[in-house]
mmCIF file of C-alpha atoms and ligand atoms in Angstrom:
data_model
loop_
_atom_site.group_PDB
_atom_site.id
_atom_site.type_symbol
_atom_site.label_atom_id
_atom_site.label_comp_id
_atom_site.label_asym_id
_atom_site.label_seq_id
_atom_site.Cartn_x
_atom_site.Cartn_y
_atom_site.Cartn_z
ATOM 1 C CA MET A 1 53.643 -68.236 42.769
ATOM 2 C CA THR A 2 53.326 -64.530 41.958
ATOM 3 C CA ARG A 3 50.159 -63.001 43.278
ATOM 4 C CA VAL A 4 48.529 -60.791 40.705
ATOM 5 C CA PHE A 5 45.420 -58.809 41.543
ATOM 6 C CA ASP A 6 42.678 -60.060 39.258
ATOM 7 C CA GLU A 7 41.254 -56.930 37.667
ATOM 8 C CA ASP A 8 38.337 -58.850 36.187
ATOM 9 C CA LEU A 9 37.142 -59.777 39.671
ATOM 10 C CA GLU A 10 34.133 -57.802 40.926
ATOM 11 C CA THR A 11 35.643 -55.663 43.692
ATOM 12 C CA GLY A 12 34.703 -52.465 45.448
ATOM 13 C CA PHE A 13 36.203 -49.069 44.721
ATOM 14 C CA ALA A 14 38.496 -49.036 47.764
ATOM 15 C CA THR A 15 39.937 -52.459 46.951
ATOM 16 C CA ARG A 16 40.589 -51.396 43.375
ATOM 17 C CA ALA A 17 42.138 -48.098 44.534
ATOM 18 C CA ILE A 18 44.655 -50.018 46.636
ATOM 19 C CA HIS A 19 45.334 -53.061 44.465
ATOM 20 C CA ALA A 20 44.464 -52.483 40.805
ATOM 21 C CA GLY A 21 47.462 -52.255 38.521
ATOM 22 C CA GLN A 22 49.888 -53.354 41.231
ATOM 23 C CA ARG A 23 51.968 -56.481 40.985
ATOM 24 C CA PRO A 24 54.633 -57.588 43.446
ATOM 25 C CA GLU A 25 58.018 -56.655 42.066
ATOM 26 C CA PRO A 26 59.683 -59.840 40.703
ATOM 27 C CA LEU A 27 63.225 -59.452 42.144
ATOM 28 C CA ALA A 28 62.451 -59.217 45.876
ATOM 29 C CA GLY A 29 58.685 -59.202 46.016
ATOM 30 C CA ALA A 30 58.508 -55.540 47.159
ATOM 31 C CA ILE A 31 54.853 -54.918 47.950
ATOM 32 C CA MET A 32 55.020 -51.382 46.538
ATOM 33 C CA THR A 33 55.575 -50.737 42.845
ATOM 34 C CA PRO A 34 59.162 -49.448 42.575
ATOM 35 C CA VAL A 35 60.075 -46.176 40.923
ATOM 36 C CA TYR A 36 61.610 -47.605 37.762
ATOM 37 C CA LEU A 37 64.287 -44.988 37.175
ATOM 38 C CA THR A 38 65.480 -46.175 33.807
ATOM 39 C CA SER A 39 65.548 -44.825 30.281
ATOM 40 C CA THR A 40 65.991 -48.172 28.570
ATOM 41 C CA TYR A 41 65.722 -51.946 29.054
ATOM 42 C CA VAL A 42 68.271 -54.653 28.299
ATOM 43 C CA GLN A 43 67.116 -56.782 25.384
ATOM 44 C CA GLU A 44 67.689 -60.532 25.351
ATOM 45 C CA GLY A 45 68.474 -60.568 21.666
ATOM 46 C CA LEU A 46 67.481 -58.796 18.503
ATOM 47 C CA GLY A 47 63.715 -58.368 18.586
ATOM 48 C CA GLN A 48 63.519 -60.168 21.960
ATOM 49 C CA ASN A 49 62.513 -58.180 25.034
ATOM 50 C CA LYS A 50 60.167 -58.297 28.015
ATOM 51 C CA GLY A 51 57.717 -55.903 26.337
ATOM 52 C CA TYR A 52 59.754 -52.858 27.318
ATOM 53 C CA GLU A 53 62.175 -51.249 24.858
ATOM 54 C CA TYR A 54 62.582 -47.568 25.717
ATOM 55 C CA ALA A 55 60.986 -45.667 28.594
ATOM 56 C CA ARG A 56 59.258 -43.019 26.500
ATOM 57 C CA GLY A 57 56.971 -45.750 25.238
ATOM 58 C CA LYS A 58 56.514 -47.729 28.451
ATOM 59 C CA ASN A 59 57.611 -47.601 32.077
ATOM 60 C CA PRO A 60 56.379 -50.099 34.691
ATOM 61 C CA THR A 61 55.686 -47.419 37.337
ATOM 62 C CA ARG A 62 53.680 -45.409 34.832
ATOM 63 C CA GLU A 63 51.875 -48.570 33.714
ATOM 64 C CA ALA A 64 50.815 -49.354 37.274
ATOM 65 C CA LEU A 65 49.300 -45.866 37.569
ATOM 66 C CA GLU A 66 47.555 -46.227 34.204
ATOM 67 C CA ARG A 67 46.020 -49.576 35.120
ATOM 68 C CA ASN A 68 45.027 -48.339 38.547
ATOM 69 C CA VAL A 69 43.157 -45.233 37.349
ATOM 70 C CA ALA A 70 41.619 -47.159 34.436
ATOM 71 C CA ALA A 71 40.167 -49.611 36.992
ATOM 72 C CA LEU A 72 38.782 -46.720 39.062
ATOM 73 C CA GLU A 73 37.097 -45.118 36.041
ATOM 74 C CA GLY A 74 35.766 -48.468 34.845
ATOM 75 C CA GLY A 75 37.795 -48.278 31.612
ATOM 76 C CA ARG A 76 40.035 -50.758 29.805
ATOM 77 C CA HIS A 77 42.971 -48.514 28.850
ATOM 78 C CA GLY A 78 44.865 -45.732 30.599
ATOM 79 C CA PHE A 79 47.561 -43.387 29.288
ATOM 80 C CA ALA A 80 49.473 -41.127 31.637
ATOM 81 C CA PHE A 81 50.967 -37.801 30.521
ATOM 82 C CA SER A 82 53.280 -35.171 31.935
ATOM 83 C CA SER A 83 50.407 -32.776 32.742
ATOM 84 C CA GLY A 84 46.682 -32.399 32.226
ATOM 85 C CA MET A 85 47.407 -30.029 29.354
ATOM 86 C CA GLY A 86 49.951 -32.428 27.835
ATOM 87 C CA CYS A 87 47.249 -35.079 27.965
ATOM 88 C CA VAL A 88 44.699 -32.895 26.147
ATOM 89 C CA ASP A 89 47.299 -31.826 23.582
ATOM 90 C CA SER A 90 48.065 -35.480 22.833
ATOM 91 C CA ILE A 91 44.360 -36.395 22.659
ATOM 92 C CA MET A 92 43.879 -33.601 20.113
ATOM 93 C CA LYS A 93 46.514 -35.244 17.899
ATOM 94 C CA LEU A 94 43.886 -37.931 17.230
ATOM 95 C CA PHE A 95 42.275 -35.303 14.982
ATOM 96 C CA SER A 96 43.381 -33.637 11.754
ATOM 97 C CA SER A 97 43.302 -30.285 10.053
ATOM 98 C CA GLY A 98 39.719 -29.506 9.041
ATOM 99 C CA ASP A 99 38.157 -31.364 11.970
ATOM 100 C CA HIS A 100 35.713 -29.489 14.194
ATOM 101 C CA ILE A 101 35.374 -29.778 17.953
ATOM 102 C CA VAL A 102 32.449 -28.638 20.092
ATOM 103 C CA CYS A 103 33.612 -27.588 23.571
ATOM 104 C CA GLY A 104 32.057 -26.274 26.726
ATOM 105 C CA GLU A 105 32.359 -22.487 26.907
ATOM 106 C CA ASN A 106 33.389 -22.612 30.569
ATOM 107 C CA MET A 107 36.304 -25.025 30.450
ATOM 108 C CA TYR A 108 39.458 -24.806 32.513
ATOM 109 C CA GLY A 109 41.224 -21.603 31.342
ATOM 110 C CA GLY A 110 44.227 -23.471 29.939
ATOM 111 C CA ILE A 111 42.019 -25.433 27.524
ATOM 112 C CA PHE A 112 40.775 -22.225 25.929
ATOM 113 C CA ARG A 113 44.368 -20.968 25.662
ATOM 114 C CA LEU A 114 45.617 -24.223 24.080
ATOM 115 C CA PHE A 115 42.778 -24.378 21.534
ATOM 116 C CA ASP A 116 42.375 -20.692 20.732
ATOM 117 C CA LYS A 117 46.040 -19.639 20.717
ATOM 118 C CA LEU A 118 47.775 -22.801 19.486
ATOM 119 C CA LEU A 119 45.727 -25.626 17.990
ATOM 120 C CA GLY A 120 43.689 -23.238 15.828
ATOM 121 C CA ASN A 121 46.945 -22.653 13.939
ATOM 122 C CA TYR A 122 46.903 -26.289 12.823
ATOM 123 C CA GLY A 123 43.524 -26.174 11.122
ATOM 124 C CA LEU A 124 41.330 -27.490 13.928
ATOM 125 C CA THR A 125 38.198 -25.433 14.509
ATOM 126 C CA PHE A 126 36.286 -25.024 17.754
ATOM 127 C CA SER A 127 32.790 -23.957 18.796
ATOM 128 C CA TRP A 128 32.265 -22.910 22.407
ATOM 129 C CA VAL A 129 28.805 -23.622 23.763
ATOM 130 C CA ASP A 130 26.837 -23.672 26.999
ATOM 131 C CA THR A 131 26.882 -27.416 27.690
ATOM 132 C CA ARG A 132 24.142 -27.123 30.334
ATOM 133 C CA ASP A 133 21.812 -27.471 27.353
ATOM 134 C CA PRO A 134 22.430 -30.573 25.180
ATOM 135 C CA GLN A 135 20.445 -28.930 22.372
ATOM 136 C CA ARG A 136 23.148 -26.255 22.105
ATOM 137 C CA ILE A 137 25.724 -29.000 21.612
ATOM 138 C CA ALA A 138 23.543 -30.544 18.896
ATOM 139 C CA ASP A 139 23.039 -27.155 17.213
ATOM 140 C CA ALA A 140 26.800 -26.524 17.094
ATOM 141 C CA MET A 141 27.622 -29.853 15.453
ATOM 142 C CA THR A 142 28.488 -30.009 11.759
ATOM 143 C CA ALA A 143 29.441 -32.794 9.342
ATOM 144 C CA LYS A 144 33.064 -32.091 10.342
ATOM 145 C CA THR A 145 32.541 -32.446 14.100
ATOM 146 C CA LYS A 146 34.692 -35.262 15.443
ATOM 147 C CA LEU A 147 34.651 -34.501 19.162
ATOM 148 C CA VAL A 148 32.401 -33.094 21.862
ATOM 149 C CA PHE A 149 34.499 -32.025 24.825
ATOM 150 C CA VAL A 150 32.853 -31.134 28.129
ATOM 151 C CA GLU A 151 33.810 -30.461 31.708
ATOM 152 C CA THR A 152 31.312 -31.123 34.493
ATOM 153 C CA PRO A 153 31.112 -29.511 36.982
ATOM 154 C CA THR A 154 32.832 -26.604 35.232
ATOM 155 C CA ASN A 155 35.562 -24.471 36.657
ATOM 156 C CA PRO A 156 34.768 -22.117 38.382
ATOM 157 C CA LEU A 157 31.034 -21.744 37.632
ATOM 158 C CA MET A 158 30.107 -25.324 38.654
ATOM 159 C CA ARG A 159 27.783 -25.812 35.710
ATOM 160 C CA ILE A 160 26.623 -29.360 35.116
ATOM 161 C CA CYS A 161 26.448 -31.120 31.763
ATOM 162 C CA ASP A 162 24.019 -34.028 31.420
ATOM 163 C CA LEU A 163 26.545 -36.719 30.493
ATOM 164 C CA ARG A 164 24.086 -39.217 29.042
ATOM 165 C CA ALA A 165 22.417 -36.554 26.881
ATOM 166 C CA ALA A 166 25.806 -35.234 25.717
ATOM 167 C CA ALA A 167 26.931 -38.760 24.789
ATOM 168 C CA ASP A 168 23.721 -39.310 22.799
ATOM 169 C CA VAL A 169 24.131 -36.036 20.928
ATOM 170 C CA ALA A 170 27.796 -36.728 20.157
ATOM 171 C CA HIS A 171 27.147 -40.280 18.979
ATOM 172 C CA ARG A 172 24.200 -39.276 16.800
ATOM 173 C CA GLY A 173 26.642 -37.000 14.954
ATOM 174 C CA ASN A 174 29.340 -39.730 14.783
ATOM 175 C CA ALA A 175 31.540 -37.777 17.191
ATOM 176 C CA LEU A 176 33.283 -38.904 20.369
ATOM 177 C CA LEU A 177 32.534 -37.537 23.834
ATOM 178 C CA LEU A 178 35.537 -36.544 25.952
ATOM 179 C CA VAL A 179 34.955 -35.515 29.587
ATOM 180 C CA ASP A 180 37.243 -33.616 31.958
ATOM 181 C CA ASN A 181 36.567 -35.435 35.238
ATOM 182 C CA THR A 182 39.186 -33.580 37.302
ATOM 183 C CA PHE A 183 36.727 -31.871 39.674
ATOM 184 C CA SER A 184 34.827 -34.999 40.730
ATOM 185 C CA SER A 185 37.419 -37.753 40.483
ATOM 186 C CA PRO A 186 36.177 -41.271 39.686
ATOM 187 C CA TYR A 187 35.131 -41.594 43.321
ATOM 188 C CA PHE A 188 32.129 -39.322 42.716
ATOM 189 C CA GLN A 189 31.575 -39.500 38.943
ATOM 190 C CA ARG A 190 32.435 -42.049 36.254
ATOM 191 C CA PRO A 191 31.565 -40.592 32.833
ATOM 192 C CA LEU A 192 32.315 -43.815 30.903
ATOM 193 C CA GLU A 193 29.292 -45.355 32.661
ATOM 194 C CA PHE A 194 27.135 -42.606 31.133
ATOM 195 C CA GLY A 195 28.337 -43.208 27.591
ATOM 196 C CA ALA A 196 31.450 -41.024 27.364
ATOM 197 C CA ASP A 197 34.169 -42.401 25.072
ATOM 198 C CA MET A 198 37.114 -40.956 26.938
ATOM 199 C CA VAL A 199 37.761 -39.374 30.326
ATOM 200 C CA TYR A 200 40.766 -37.358 31.285
ATOM 201 C CA HIS A 201 42.127 -35.899 34.513
ATOM 202 C CA SER A 202 44.683 -33.491 35.649
ATOM 203 C CA THR A 203 46.188 -36.013 38.107
ATOM 204 C CA THR A 204 47.773 -32.950 39.720
ATOM 205 C CA LYS A 205 44.478 -32.425 41.554
ATOM 206 C CA TYR A 206 42.336 -34.948 43.494
ATOM 207 C CA LEU A 207 43.939 -38.126 42.109
ATOM 208 C CA ASN A 208 47.368 -37.222 43.473
ATOM 209 C CA GLY A 209 45.751 -35.199 46.241
ATOM 210 C CA HIS A 210 48.928 -33.958 47.906
ATOM 211 C CA SER A 211 49.972 -31.081 45.630
ATOM 212 C CA ASP A 212 53.402 -32.535 44.962
ATOM 213 C CA MET A 213 53.419 -33.331 41.228
ATOM 214 C CA ILE A 214 51.944 -32.352 37.844
ATOM 215 C CA GLY A 215 50.363 -34.958 35.589
ATOM 216 C CA GLY A 216 47.491 -35.999 33.360
ATOM 217 C CA ILE A 217 45.784 -39.250 32.434
ATOM 218 C CA ALA A 218 43.313 -40.396 29.778
ATOM 219 C CA ILE A 219 41.039 -43.436 30.215
ATOM 220 C CA LEU A 220 39.082 -45.114 27.443
ATOM 221 C CA ASN A 221 37.541 -48.433 26.375
ATOM 222 C CA ASP A 222 37.904 -48.638 22.605
ATOM 223 C CA ASP A 223 40.878 -50.822 21.606
ATOM 224 C CA ASP A 224 41.563 -49.065 18.267
ATOM 225 C CA LEU A 225 41.481 -45.632 19.867
ATOM 226 C CA ALA A 226 43.852 -46.960 22.547
ATOM 227 C CA VAL A 227 46.355 -48.103 19.913
ATOM 228 C CA ARG A 228 46.242 -44.661 18.305
ATOM 229 C CA LEU A 229 46.716 -42.857 21.621
ATOM 230 C CA GLN A 230 49.621 -45.120 22.623
ATOM 231 C CA PHE A 231 51.209 -44.273 19.264
ATOM 232 C CA ILE A 232 50.801 -40.537 19.924
ATOM 233 C CA LEU A 233 52.087 -40.904 23.484
ATOM 234 C CA ASN A 234 55.264 -42.557 22.223
ATOM 235 C CA ALA A 235 55.642 -40.411 19.100
ATOM 236 C CA ALA A 236 55.017 -37.024 20.749
ATOM 237 C CA GLY A 237 56.497 -38.005 24.118
ATOM 238 C CA ALA A 238 54.566 -35.893 26.661
ATOM 239 C CA VAL A 239 55.089 -38.635 29.264
ATOM 240 C CA PRO A 240 55.421 -38.328 33.049
ATOM 241 C CA GLY A 241 58.596 -39.325 34.848
ATOM 242 C CA PRO A 242 58.503 -42.467 37.000
ATOM 243 C CA PHE A 243 58.686 -40.566 40.282
ATOM 244 C CA ASP A 244 55.698 -38.365 39.405
ATOM 245 C CA SER A 245 53.835 -41.509 38.326
ATOM 246 C CA TRP A 246 54.679 -43.104 41.661
ATOM 247 C CA LEU A 247 53.461 -40.056 43.605
ATOM 248 C CA ALA A 248 50.147 -40.106 41.728
ATOM 249 C CA LEU A 249 49.833 -43.843 42.360
ATOM 250 C CA ARG A 250 50.469 -43.313 46.066
ATOM 251 C CA GLY A 251 47.708 -40.689 45.962
ATOM 252 C CA THR A 252 45.058 -42.869 44.339
ATOM 253 C CA LYS A 253 45.417 -45.450 47.130
ATOM 254 C CA THR A 254 43.693 -43.035 49.527
ATOM 255 C CA LEU A 255 41.265 -41.399 47.090
ATOM 256 C CA HIS A 256 38.309 -43.171 48.723
ATOM 257 C CA LEU A 257 39.391 -41.885 52.152
ATOM 258 C CA ARG A 258 40.034 -38.314 51.086
ATOM 259 C CA MET A 259 37.016 -37.648 48.846
ATOM 260 C CA PRO A 260 34.295 -38.192 51.475
ATOM 261 C CA ARG A 261 36.133 -35.753 53.753
ATOM 262 C CA HIS A 262 36.520 -33.138 50.971
ATOM 263 C CA ASP A 263 32.809 -33.609 50.352
ATOM 264 C CA ALA A 264 31.774 -33.338 54.013
ATOM 265 C CA ASN A 265 33.898 -30.213 54.510
ATOM 266 C CA GLY A 266 32.660 -28.783 51.201
ATOM 267 C CA ARG A 267 29.003 -29.265 52.106
ATOM 268 C CA GLN A 268 29.384 -27.768 55.545
ATOM 269 C CA ILE A 269 31.353 -24.763 54.307
ATOM 270 C CA ALA A 270 28.983 -24.176 51.359
ATOM 271 C CA GLY A 271 26.034 -24.273 53.756
ATOM 272 C CA TRP A 272 27.727 -21.819 56.100
ATOM 273 C CA LEU A 273 28.585 -19.454 53.224
ATOM 274 C CA ALA A 274 25.032 -19.624 51.837
ATOM 275 C CA GLU A 275 23.628 -18.688 55.233
ATOM 276 C CA ARG A 276 26.181 -15.921 55.692
ATOM 277 C CA LEU A 277 26.043 -14.358 52.201
ATOM 278 C CA GLY A 278 22.776 -15.580 50.669
ATOM 279 C CA GLU A 279 22.173 -18.661 48.535
ATOM 280 C CA ASP A 280 22.561 -16.758 45.280
ATOM 281 C CA LYS A 281 26.180 -15.850 46.141
ATOM 282 C CA VAL A 282 27.433 -19.400 46.644
ATOM 283 C CA ILE A 283 27.902 -21.853 43.774
ATOM 284 C CA TYR A 284 28.171 -25.480 44.887
ATOM 285 C CA PRO A 285 26.345 -28.339 43.129
ATOM 286 C CA GLY A 286 25.643 -29.958 46.490
ATOM 287 C CA LEU A 287 23.435 -27.044 47.584
ATOM 288 C CA GLU A 288 19.741 -27.489 46.873
ATOM 289 C CA SER A 289 19.745 -23.908 45.626
ATOM 290 C CA HIS A 290 22.111 -24.871 42.781
ATOM 291 C CA PRO A 291 19.904 -24.685 39.657
ATOM 292 C CA GLN A 292 21.158 -28.096 38.478
ATOM 293 C CA HIS A 293 21.313 -29.847 41.846
ATOM 294 C CA ALA A 294 18.775 -32.479 40.761
ATOM 295 C CA LEU A 295 20.753 -33.331 37.602
ATOM 296 C CA ALA A 296 24.035 -33.339 39.549
ATOM 297 C CA LYS A 297 22.592 -35.957 41.910
ATOM 298 C CA THR A 298 21.793 -38.298 39.036
ATOM 299 C CA GLN A 299 25.418 -38.529 37.849
ATOM 300 C CA MET A 300 27.527 -37.608 40.890
ATOM 301 C CA SER A 301 27.504 -39.506 44.171
ATOM 302 C CA GLY A 302 29.101 -36.576 46.019
ATOM 303 C CA PHE A 303 30.122 -33.001 45.292
ATOM 304 C CA GLY A 304 33.646 -32.618 46.623
ATOM 305 C CA GLY A 305 35.364 -29.566 48.003
ATOM 306 C CA MET A 306 35.120 -26.953 45.243
ATOM 307 C CA ILE A 307 33.010 -23.877 45.991
ATOM 308 C CA SER A 308 32.766 -20.541 44.171
ATOM 309 C CA VAL A 309 31.615 -17.392 45.923
ATOM 310 C CA GLU A 310 30.492 -14.083 44.424
ATOM 311 C CA LEU A 311 31.598 -11.109 46.496
ATOM 312 C CA GLY A 312 30.624 -8.321 44.086
ATOM 313 C CA THR A 313 33.926 -6.479 43.679
ATOM 314 C CA LYS A 314 37.607 -7.276 43.291
ATOM 315 C CA GLU A 315 38.311 -5.160 46.394
ATOM 316 C CA LYS A 316 36.065 -7.326 48.551
ATOM 317 C CA ALA A 317 37.494 -10.488 47.021
ATOM 318 C CA ASN A 318 40.994 -9.245 47.749
ATOM 319 C CA GLU A 319 40.112 -8.340 51.322
ATOM 320 C CA VAL A 320 38.730 -11.806 52.015
ATOM 321 C CA LEU A 321 41.667 -13.553 50.325
ATOM 322 C CA SER A 322 44.204 -11.578 52.276
ATOM 323 C CA ARG A 323 42.546 -12.249 55.641
ATOM 324 C CA CYS A 324 42.603 -16.048 55.236
ATOM 325 C CA ARG A 325 45.249 -17.905 57.227
ATOM 326 C CA LEU A 326 44.455 -21.586 56.783
ATOM 327 C CA PHE A 327 43.164 -21.246 53.218
ATOM 328 C CA SER A 328 46.323 -20.392 51.244
ATOM 329 C CA LEU A 329 46.150 -18.107 48.231
ATOM 330 C CA ALA A 330 47.227 -20.344 45.347
ATOM 331 C CA GLU A 331 46.194 -21.770 41.995
ATOM 332 C CA SER A 332 45.323 -25.463 41.767
ATOM 333 C CA LEU A 333 42.923 -27.564 43.820
ATOM 334 C CA GLY A 334 42.221 -31.024 45.138
ATOM 335 C CA GLY A 335 45.048 -31.314 47.643
ATOM 336 C CA VAL A 336 44.654 -32.223 51.309
ATOM 337 C CA GLU A 337 45.306 -28.581 52.218
ATOM 338 C CA SER A 338 42.698 -25.867 51.661
ATOM 339 C CA LEU A 339 43.339 -23.271 48.959
ATOM 340 C CA ILE A 340 41.613 -20.085 47.926
ATOM 341 C CA SER A 341 41.958 -18.344 44.576
ATOM 342 C CA HIS A 342 40.710 -15.525 42.349
ATOM 343 C CA PRO A 343 39.789 -17.139 38.992
ATOM 344 C CA ALA A 344 39.650 -13.873 36.997
ATOM 345 C CA SER A 345 43.310 -13.061 37.672
ATOM 346 C CA MET A 346 44.632 -16.586 38.234
ATOM 347 C CA THR A 347 43.266 -19.759 36.559
ATOM 348 C CA HIS A 348 41.255 -17.817 33.952
ATOM 349 C CA ALA A 349 43.633 -14.892 33.335
ATOM 350 C CA SER A 350 44.277 -16.269 29.829
ATOM 351 C CA VAL A 351 40.583 -15.853 28.947
ATOM 352 C CA ASP A 352 40.056 -12.272 27.731
ATOM 353 C CA ILE A 353 37.972 -9.994 29.924
ATOM 354 C CA ALA A 354 34.998 -9.657 27.559
ATOM 355 C CA ARG A 355 34.630 -13.441 27.391
ATOM 356 C CA ARG A 356 35.083 -13.827 31.134
ATOM 357 C CA THR A 357 32.417 -11.228 31.821
ATOM 358 C CA GLN A 358 30.015 -12.822 29.360
ATOM 359 C CA LEU A 359 30.508 -16.184 31.081
ATOM 360 C CA GLY A 360 30.046 -14.769 34.558
ATOM 361 C CA ILE A 361 33.614 -15.170 35.840
ATOM 362 C CA THR A 362 33.549 -11.823 37.586
ATOM 363 C CA GLU A 363 36.266 -9.812 39.314
ATOM 364 C CA GLY A 364 34.413 -10.396 42.575
ATOM 365 C CA MET A 365 34.471 -14.184 42.379
ATOM 366 C CA ILE A 366 36.671 -16.327 44.602
ATOM 367 C CA ARG A 367 37.054 -20.094 44.505
ATOM 368 C CA LEU A 368 37.678 -22.352 47.475
ATOM 369 C CA SER A 369 39.259 -25.790 47.357
ATOM 370 C CA CYS A 370 38.254 -27.221 50.734
ATOM 371 C CA GLY A 371 40.920 -29.564 52.042
ATOM 372 C CA VAL A 372 40.582 -32.300 54.630
ATOM 373 C CA GLU A 373 41.514 -30.302 57.741
ATOM 374 C CA ASP A 374 39.194 -30.043 60.768
ATOM 375 C CA VAL A 375 36.126 -28.267 59.441
ATOM 376 C CA GLY A 376 35.789 -26.209 62.623
ATOM 377 C CA ASP A 377 39.196 -24.684 61.977
ATOM 378 C CA LEU A 378 38.332 -23.981 58.332
ATOM 379 C CA LEU A 379 35.069 -22.322 59.360
ATOM 380 C CA ALA A 380 36.862 -20.229 61.989
ATOM 381 C CA ASP A 381 39.310 -19.086 59.304
ATOM 382 C CA LEU A 382 36.453 -18.116 56.977
ATOM 383 C CA GLU A 383 34.566 -16.449 59.830
ATOM 384 C CA HIS A 384 37.588 -14.217 60.339
ATOM 385 C CA ALA A 385 38.108 -13.616 56.612
ATOM 386 C CA PHE A 386 34.464 -12.872 55.797
ATOM 387 C CA HIS A 387 34.091 -10.576 58.785
ATOM 388 C CA VAL A 388 34.731 -7.654 56.435
ATOM 389 C CA VAL A 389 31.927 -8.415 53.935
HETATM 390 C C1 PLP B 401 44.371 -28.188 36.431
HETATM 391 C C2 PLP B 401 43.316 -28.546 35.469
HETATM 392 C C3 PLP B 401 43.645 -28.890 34.154
HETATM 393 C C4 PLP B 401 45.060 -28.820 33.611
HETATM 394 O O1 PLP B 401 45.889 -29.755 34.206
HETATM 395 P P1 PLP B 401 47.464 -29.531 34.492
HETATM 396 O O2 PLP B 401 47.859 -30.754 35.210
HETATM 397 O O3 PLP B 401 47.598 -28.278 35.307
HETATM 398 O O4 PLP B 401 48.133 -29.365 33.158
HETATM 399 C C5 PLP B 401 42.605 -29.260 33.318
HETATM 400 N N1 PLP B 401 41.325 -29.298 33.736
HETATM 401 C C6 PLP B 401 40.988 -28.962 35.002
HETATM 402 C C7 PLP B 401 39.558 -29.027 35.411
HETATM 403 C C8 PLP B 401 41.964 -28.579 35.900
HETATM 404 O O5 PLP B 401 41.614 -28.237 37.144
#
């Protein structure tokens, strides 16, 4: 008898992380989902197949990842894409020329670039608002608004959006709520439980966790929306390869082991930085000094490893960056290794300077992605790097 993990069974997060979406491979019973390196599937006869026709539409390795992350987010359907941006681009194909989208003003830099420089050319219109205040979302909505799109915590300013309030506002206007959950991962925050209609991730970050692939994934509950997104996925084809899917799936199996360590290291380092530089210079939702700490606690069960620090000038930022040895200077986040970056010239370089300044993404800001190394070693590295400021 084939053992199949019963996804309807009430199980804990760790059990789901390890088992959900996985089925023993039928030929030999391999415990691990194979990397199905195939472009097509042999058909038994005309119109007769095992549910797989061509690998753009479906691949068993990709499917295992989709079912696994869907189970972690508490959603029914998952769709994996070749990158976080490819995922958002495909989601946007659910909408048509003339539709309006309300977005957070402090989204990941690439979202602004995609919407402002590309999708605007296809007749979609966007309003950028401060999603810390649900009233601002409501005020920006029009009869044409089809989607409210928020990120929480935001990158790199760590602003929090009240998910339940945002869902209420969106639904009152007959719009959907889409949430970028990349920074928290489903281990610390599950937006569908707060009323969001769709969640997406850059799987490149915490879900994969080992900085060795690029990918995206969307999770949702509504069956009709799922049919439409599967159609777009197959029609537009921004799908991940089976090996990248397999790497992400290997990553999610240890999400529940990695996240508490990212969180513990993040809290300790944020506390150290706040003491060293002053509370107002350190932005981390886990610090009591964070203006939305109380709200963050109601929808996040931990705060992870992302910390932003204001150093005042680009020169100081540069000095600190260049003195780090364990924290590597690089874009991206969420891997086991610690990274440090300069948002103004790296992740948010595509946002023009006037907008960046207005948002508060200054030239003196650096962003840390605390990995899962020994925290004493990370602190010693920062001690050395911050010696100059
Ligand atoms: C990296 C990132 C993205 C984009 O994902 P890619 O996999 O790089 O295309 C989107 N949102 C957030 C919050 C990210 O950190």
